[in-house]
C-alpha cells in the first residue's frame, strides 16, 4: 500500500482522475471498477472534463460498480445506477451496455450475485478498482464483520450507513433501503490495481484505522493492506491522524511513478 497526501479534496480527486485517465490511455478496453458516494463526484467531474477537453475516450471501457441497493428501481433518484448515469455515463462516450451494476430488483438475488462475479471473470477481471470508504470503514457495502474473503452477495446495512446515505432519500432514514448487493472484500482484493480516495476531516479517524491499524473484518477497508497494488490518495484534512505521515510524504517524493503527475 502507498499513501499519497494532496493539499485538498479537489487536488486528491484530480490525481485519482489522472490515474484513471492514464490507465485508459494505456489500455483503452480497461475493465474499471467504480464507486459511488459524495467523495467520487469530483473524480467523475474531472473525468467528464478530460473527456470533453482532452479527448479521453471511454468507448471501449467496461465498468463494474461495487454495489447497488435492493428493492429500488434503476430510475429511482437514490439508486446507484441513477447516480452513475447522472455523474458520469450520460456525459461521456461509454456504451451503456458495457456498464454493469448489480440488479437490486432481480427476482433471484443469489443468482444475480453469482452472475455478477461471472461477468467480471468473463471480462478478465477488474484492472483498476476505484474505492471510497464509509465512516464505519466499509468498502463497497461490506459492513463490519464482513468476511475478508467474501464474494458478491446481499448485505444488511448498518444504521450509521443508512443515516450517512439518507440525503438521496429525502433525508428520511426510513426511506433508505436496508439491504444492498455488494461485491465482496475478496472480489475487491482480486482487482489488479486499487485506488482508494479518502477526503475531509470526518474521515481522518477511519483512514488511520484502515491503513495503519490491524487488518480486521470490523474495518473492511483494512483488508486493502493485503492488496498487491493499492494506492490511497487523501488530503491534508483526512491525513491528520496518520502516524507515518512524514514517511508517506518521503516515499511519494522519491517514487519515480509520481514524478510525472
Ligand atoms: C457508500 C458506498 C461506498 C462509499 C461510501 C462513502 O456507502 N457504498 O462505496 O465509499 O458510501 O461515501 P461518501 O463519499 O459519501 O462518504
Tab-separated table of C-alpha atoms and ligand atoms in Angstrom:
chain	number	residue	atom	x	y	z
A	1	UNK	CA	0.000	0.000	0.000
A	2	UNK	CA	1.137	3.534	-0.617
A	3	UNK	CA	-0.439	6.705	0.763
A	4	UNK	CA	-0.356	9.992	-1.135
A	5	UNK	CA	-1.362	13.213	0.585
A	6	UNK	CA	-2.639	16.076	-1.547
A	7	UNK	CA	-3.306	19.624	-0.285
A	8	UNK	CA	-7.116	19.406	-0.540
A	9	UNK	CA	-10.016	17.253	-1.669
A	10	UNK	CA	-10.107	18.602	-5.200
A	11	UNK	CA	-6.389	18.020	-5.780
A	12	UNK	CA	-6.819	14.467	-4.454
A	13	UNK	CA	-9.803	13.829	-6.761
A	14	UNK	CA	-7.881	15.266	-9.725
A	15	UNK	CA	-4.994	12.913	-9.038
A	16	UNK	CA	-7.371	9.916	-8.953
A	17	UNK	CA	-8.907	11.045	-12.268
A	18	UNK	CA	-5.425	11.353	-13.784
A	19	UNK	CA	-4.514	7.821	-12.692
A	20	UNK	CA	-7.714	6.519	-14.313
A	21	UNK	CA	-7.089	8.542	-17.493
A	22	UNK	CA	-3.532	7.266	-17.751
A	23	UNK	CA	-4.694	3.644	-17.382
A	24	UNK	CA	-7.400	4.125	-20.036
A	25	UNK	CA	-4.907	5.624	-22.488
A	26	UNK	CA	-2.589	2.670	-21.862
A	27	UNK	CA	-5.377	0.109	-22.259
A	28	UNK	CA	-8.479	1.523	-23.992
A	29	UNK	CA	-10.581	-1.562	-23.167
A	30	UNK	CA	-9.836	-1.196	-19.456
A	31	UNK	CA	-12.149	-3.004	-17.033
A	32	UNK	CA	-12.855	-0.302	-14.489
A	33	UNK	CA	-14.373	-0.865	-11.051
A	34	UNK	CA	-16.442	2.143	-9.993
A	35	UNK	CA	-17.666	3.517	-6.684
A	36	UNK	CA	-20.391	5.929	-5.625
A	37	UNK	CA	-20.719	8.445	-2.778
A	38	UNK	CA	-20.137	12.175	-2.486
A	39	UNK	CA	-16.337	11.804	-2.494
A	40	UNK	CA	-16.444	10.367	-6.016
A	41	UNK	CA	-18.493	13.188	-7.534
A	42	UNK	CA	-15.447	15.394	-8.150
A	43	UNK	CA	-13.486	12.476	-9.650
A	44	UNK	CA	-16.298	11.989	-12.159
A	45	UNK	CA	-16.415	15.761	-12.752
A	46	UNK	CA	-12.730	15.706	-13.703
A	47	UNK	CA	-13.170	12.641	-15.950
A	48	UNK	CA	-16.035	14.345	-17.794
A	49	UNK	CA	-13.858	17.437	-18.310
A	50	UNK	CA	-10.979	15.262	-19.576
A	51	UNK	CA	-13.396	13.596	-21.995
A	52	UNK	CA	-14.578	16.991	-23.289
A	53	UNK	CA	-11.250	18.824	-23.359
A	54	UNK	CA	-8.585	16.161	-23.663
A	55	UNK	CA	-10.280	13.589	-25.903
A	56	UNK	CA	-10.277	10.938	-23.167
A	57	UNK	CA	-12.436	8.167	-24.630
A	58	UNK	CA	-14.351	5.541	-22.685
A	59	UNK	CA	-15.756	3.954	-25.855
A	60	UNK	CA	-14.022	0.596	-25.314
A	61	UNK	CA	-14.115	0.538	-21.475
A	62	UNK	CA	-16.216	-1.865	-19.434
A	63	UNK	CA	-17.270	-0.784	-15.938
A	64	UNK	CA	-18.483	-2.691	-12.883
A	65	UNK	CA	-19.862	-0.842	-9.892
A	66	UNK	CA	-19.222	-2.055	-6.390
A	67	UNK	CA	-22.786	-2.125	-5.173
A	68	UNK	CA	-26.484	-1.342	-5.566
A	69	UNK	CA	-29.455	-1.070	-3.227
A	70	UNK	CA	-32.003	-3.868	-3.141
A	71	UNK	CA	-35.639	-3.105	-3.866
A	72	UNK	CA	-35.496	0.238	-5.689
A	73	UNK	CA	-35.693	0.519	-9.499
A	74	UNK	CA	-32.824	1.839	-11.630
A	75	UNK	CA	-34.686	5.101	-12.277
A	76	UNK	CA	-35.105	5.868	-8.548
A	77	UNK	CA	-33.042	9.019	-7.740
A	78	UNK	CA	-31.384	7.157	-4.843
A	79	UNK	CA	-30.222	4.192	-6.927
A	80	UNK	CA	-26.561	3.872	-7.782
A	81	UNK	CA	-27.488	3.291	-11.446
A	82	UNK	CA	-29.124	6.726	-11.389
A	83	UNK	CA	-26.064	8.219	-9.660
A	84	UNK	CA	-23.694	6.768	-12.282
A	85	UNK	CA	-25.836	7.893	-15.223
A	86	UNK	CA	-26.120	11.375	-13.734
A	87	UNK	CA	-22.490	11.974	-12.766
A	88	UNK	CA	-20.637	10.042	-15.453
A	89	UNK	CA	-22.234	7.766	-18.026
A	90	UNK	CA	-24.572	10.341	-19.632
A	91	UNK	CA	-21.662	12.777	-20.060
A	92	UNK	CA	-19.037	10.532	-21.680
A	93	UNK	CA	-18.848	8.278	-24.748
A	94	UNK	CA	-19.248	4.969	-22.917
A	95	UNK	CA	-21.602	2.343	-24.341
A	96	UNK	CA	-24.249	1.886	-21.619
A	97	UNK	CA	-24.322	-1.820	-22.490
A	98	UNK	CA	-20.783	-2.019	-21.131
A	99	UNK	CA	-21.714	-0.519	-17.751
A	100	UNK	CA	-22.659	-3.051	-15.105
A	101	UNK	CA	-24.209	-2.630	-11.684
A	102	UNK	CA	-25.792	-5.416	-9.649
A	103	UNK	CA	-29.549	-5.559	-10.264
A	104	UNK	CA	-31.176	-4.975	-6.884
A	105	UNK	CA	-34.595	-5.789	-8.386
A	106	UNK	CA	-33.611	-9.262	-9.611
A	107	UNK	CA	-36.173	-11.920	-8.627
A	108	UNK	CA	-33.364	-14.284	-7.585
A	109	UNK	CA	-30.773	-12.190	-5.784
A	110	UNK	CA	-28.396	-15.074	-5.090
A	111	UNK	CA	-28.309	-15.901	-8.818
A	112	UNK	CA	-27.778	-12.215	-9.625
A	113	UNK	CA	-24.736	-12.092	-7.292
A	114	UNK	CA	-23.331	-15.241	-8.865
A	115	UNK	CA	-23.803	-13.861	-12.406
A	116	UNK	CA	-22.139	-10.576	-11.435
A	117	UNK	CA	-18.989	-12.387	-10.330
A	118	UNK	CA	-19.063	-14.474	-13.522
A	119	UNK	CA	-19.472	-11.366	-15.703
A	120	UNK	CA	-16.375	-9.798	-14.118
A	121	UNK	CA	-14.400	-13.007	-14.616
A	122	UNK	CA	-15.500	-13.326	-18.273
A	123	UNK	CA	-14.056	-9.876	-18.982
A	124	UNK	CA	-10.709	-10.812	-17.477
A	125	UNK	CA	-11.175	-9.318	-14.011
A	126	UNK	CA	-11.045	-5.713	-12.859
A	127	UNK	CA	-7.958	-3.808	-13.998
A	128	UNK	CA	-8.466	-0.764	-11.792
A	129	UNK	CA	-10.861	-0.591	-8.840
A	130	UNK	CA	-11.885	2.805	-7.520
A	131	UNK	CA	-12.904	2.862	-3.839
A	132	UNK	CA	-14.140	5.229	-1.163
A	133	UNK	CA	-14.592	4.364	2.484
A	134	UNK	CA	-17.607	4.644	4.771
A	135	UNK	CA	-17.373	6.133	8.262
A	136	UNK	CA	-17.573	2.613	9.698
A	137	UNK	CA	-14.685	1.535	7.478
A	138	UNK	CA	-16.744	-0.243	4.837
A	139	UNK	CA	-15.580	-0.629	1.243
A	140	UNK	CA	-18.429	-1.234	-1.191
A	141	UNK	CA	-21.167	-2.123	1.274
A	142	UNK	CA	-19.006	-4.586	3.203
A	143	UNK	CA	-20.181	-3.612	6.649
A	144	UNK	CA	-18.295	-4.543	9.852
A	145	UNK	CA	-17.778	-8.294	10.302
A	146	UNK	CA	-17.980	-8.971	6.570
A	147	UNK	CA	-15.715	-11.881	5.758
A	148	UNK	CA	-12.439	-10.693	4.332
A	149	UNK	CA	-12.820	-13.450	1.714
A	150	UNK	CA	-16.435	-12.592	0.832
A	151	UNK	CA	-17.716	-12.517	-2.746
A	152	UNK	CA	-20.623	-10.567	-4.273
A	153	UNK	CA	-23.664	-11.094	-2.068
A	154	UNK	CA	-26.533	-9.433	-0.186
A	155	UNK	CA	-25.732	-7.401	2.923
A	156	UNK	CA	-27.818	-5.645	5.566
A	157	UNK	CA	-26.714	-2.028	6.010
A	158	UNK	CA	-25.816	-0.555	9.392
A	159	UNK	CA	-27.787	2.285	10.940
A	160	UNK	CA	-24.826	4.638	10.511
A	161	UNK	CA	-24.695	3.834	6.774
A	162	UNK	CA	-28.443	4.409	6.407
A	163	UNK	CA	-28.002	7.751	8.164
A	164	UNK	CA	-24.986	8.763	6.035
A	165	UNK	CA	-26.780	7.875	2.796
A	166	UNK	CA	-30.201	9.331	3.636
A	167	UNK	CA	-29.591	12.568	1.678
A	168	UNK	CA	-30.708	10.855	-1.540
A	169	UNK	CA	-33.872	9.647	0.218
A	170	UNK	CA	-35.371	12.979	1.385
A	171	UNK	CA	-33.144	12.839	4.488
A	172	UNK	CA	-35.543	10.196	5.746
A	173	UNK	CA	-33.719	7.165	7.095
A	174	UNK	CA	-36.961	5.161	6.832
A	175	UNK	CA	-36.838	5.510	3.047
A	176	UNK	CA	-33.275	4.190	2.646
A	177	UNK	CA	-33.236	0.537	1.529
A	178	UNK	CA	-31.909	-1.632	4.355
A	179	UNK	CA	-30.186	-4.140	2.132
A	180	UNK	CA	-27.819	-3.990	-0.804
A	181	UNK	CA	-25.867	-6.215	-3.162
A	182	UNK	CA	-22.153	-5.598	-2.863
A	183	UNK	CA	-19.007	-7.006	-4.354
A	184	UNK	CA	-17.229	-8.864	-1.558
A	185	UNK	CA	-13.955	-7.943	0.107
A	186	UNK	CA	-12.415	-10.952	-1.669
A	187	UNK	CA	-13.798	-9.738	-5.024
A	188	UNK	CA	-12.249	-6.294	-4.415
A	189	UNK	CA	-8.896	-7.813	-3.443
A	190	UNK	CA	-8.845	-9.661	-6.795
A	191	UNK	CA	-8.587	-6.368	-8.721
A	192	UNK	CA	-5.208	-5.819	-10.372
A	193	UNK	CA	-4.896	-2.293	-9.036
A	194	UNK	CA	-6.921	-0.422	-6.403
A	195	UNK	CA	-7.183	3.306	-5.746
A	196	UNK	CA	-8.922	4.477	-2.593
A	197	UNK	CA	-9.890	8.145	-2.310
A	198	UNK	CA	-10.486	9.478	1.219
A	199	UNK	CA	-11.014	13.186	1.838
A	200	UNK	CA	-12.230	15.514	4.582
A	201	UNK	CA	-11.732	15.746	8.337
A	202	UNK	CA	-14.687	13.455	9.077
A	203	UNK	CA	-12.729	10.531	7.567
A	204	UNK	CA	-9.465	11.162	9.498
A	205	UNK	CA	-10.057	8.601	12.202
A	206	UNK	CA	-11.290	5.794	9.922
A	207	UNK	CA	-8.470	6.423	7.424
A	208	UNK	CA	-5.860	5.885	10.166
A	209	UNK	CA	-7.639	2.696	11.308
A	210	UNK	CA	-7.900	1.279	7.788
A	211	UNK	CA	-4.312	1.992	6.774
A	212	UNK	CA	-2.282	1.807	9.988
A	213	UNK	CA	-4.494	-0.302	12.223
A	214	UNK	CA	-4.789	-4.084	12.354
A	215	UNK	CA	-6.399	-5.959	9.470
A	216	UNK	CA	-9.834	-6.709	10.821
A	217	UNK	CA	-13.294	-7.533	9.497
A	218	UNK	CA	-14.572	-4.752	11.804
A	219	UNK	CA	-12.970	-2.266	9.358
A	220	UNK	CA	-13.201	-3.935	5.963
A	221	UNK	CA	-11.121	-1.163	4.347
A	222	UNK	CA	-8.162	-2.506	6.356
A	223	UNK	CA	-8.181	-5.573	4.067
A	224	UNK	CA	-6.640	-3.336	1.394
A	225	UNK	CA	-3.367	-3.768	3.290
A	226	UNK	CA	-3.390	-7.234	1.681
A	227	UNK	CA	-3.896	-5.858	-1.833
A	228	UNK	CA	-0.833	-6.301	-4.057
A	229	UNK	CA	-1.135	-2.832	-5.575
A	230	UNK	CA	-3.230	-0.355	-3.621
A	231	UNK	CA	-2.768	3.411	-3.602
A	232	UNK	CA	-4.626	5.552	-1.069
A	233	UNK	CA	-4.998	9.147	-2.195
A	234	UNK	CA	-6.054	11.527	0.535
A	235	UNK	CA	-5.983	15.188	1.557
A	236	UNK	CA	-4.362	17.022	4.463
A	237	UNK	CA	-7.668	17.131	6.384
A	238	UNK	CA	-8.164	13.356	6.327
A	239	UNK	CA	-4.456	12.644	6.871
A	240	UNK	CA	-4.060	14.395	10.244
A	241	UNK	CA	-4.240	11.212	12.329
A	242	UNK	CA	-1.710	9.252	10.283
A	243	UNK	CA	1.291	8.330	12.414
A	244	UNK	CA	3.514	7.735	9.403
A	245	UNK	CA	2.595	10.950	7.604
A	246	UNK	CA	6.179	12.165	7.122
A	247	UNK	CA	7.277	8.739	5.897
A	248	UNK	CA	4.457	8.705	3.287
A	249	UNK	CA	5.476	12.160	2.052
A	250	UNK	CA	9.093	10.979	1.742
A	251	UNK	CA	8.169	7.883	-0.274
A	252	UNK	CA	5.929	9.929	-2.577
A	253	UNK	CA	8.685	12.471	-3.221
A	254	UNK	CA	11.069	9.646	-4.155
A	255	UNK	CA	8.811	7.391	-6.190
A	256	UNK	CA	9.526	7.781	-9.929
A	257	UNK	CA	5.937	6.894	-10.983
A	258	UNK	CA	4.544	10.000	-9.304
A	259	UNK	CA	7.136	12.477	-10.534
A	260	UNK	CA	5.285	12.787	-13.845
A	261	UNK	CA	1.950	13.700	-12.245
B	1	LIG	C1	-21.443	4.312	0.205
B	1	LIG	C2	-20.809	3.420	-0.848
B	1	LIG	C3	-19.314	3.276	-0.626
B	1	LIG	C4	-18.688	4.651	-0.407
B	1	LIG	C5	-19.303	5.299	0.807
B	1	LIG	C6	-18.684	6.633	1.182
B	1	LIG	O1	-21.719	3.645	1.370
B	1	LIG	N1	-21.391	2.118	-0.854
B	1	LIG	O2	-18.730	2.658	-1.764
B	1	LIG	O3	-17.297	4.523	-0.224
B	1	LIG	O4	-20.681	5.473	0.504
B	1	LIG	O5	-19.430	7.691	0.645
B	1	LIG	P1	-19.099	9.231	0.803
B	1	LIG	O6	-18.077	9.529	-0.228
B	1	LIG	O7	-20.399	9.902	0.511
B	1	LIG	O8	-18.596	9.449	2.187
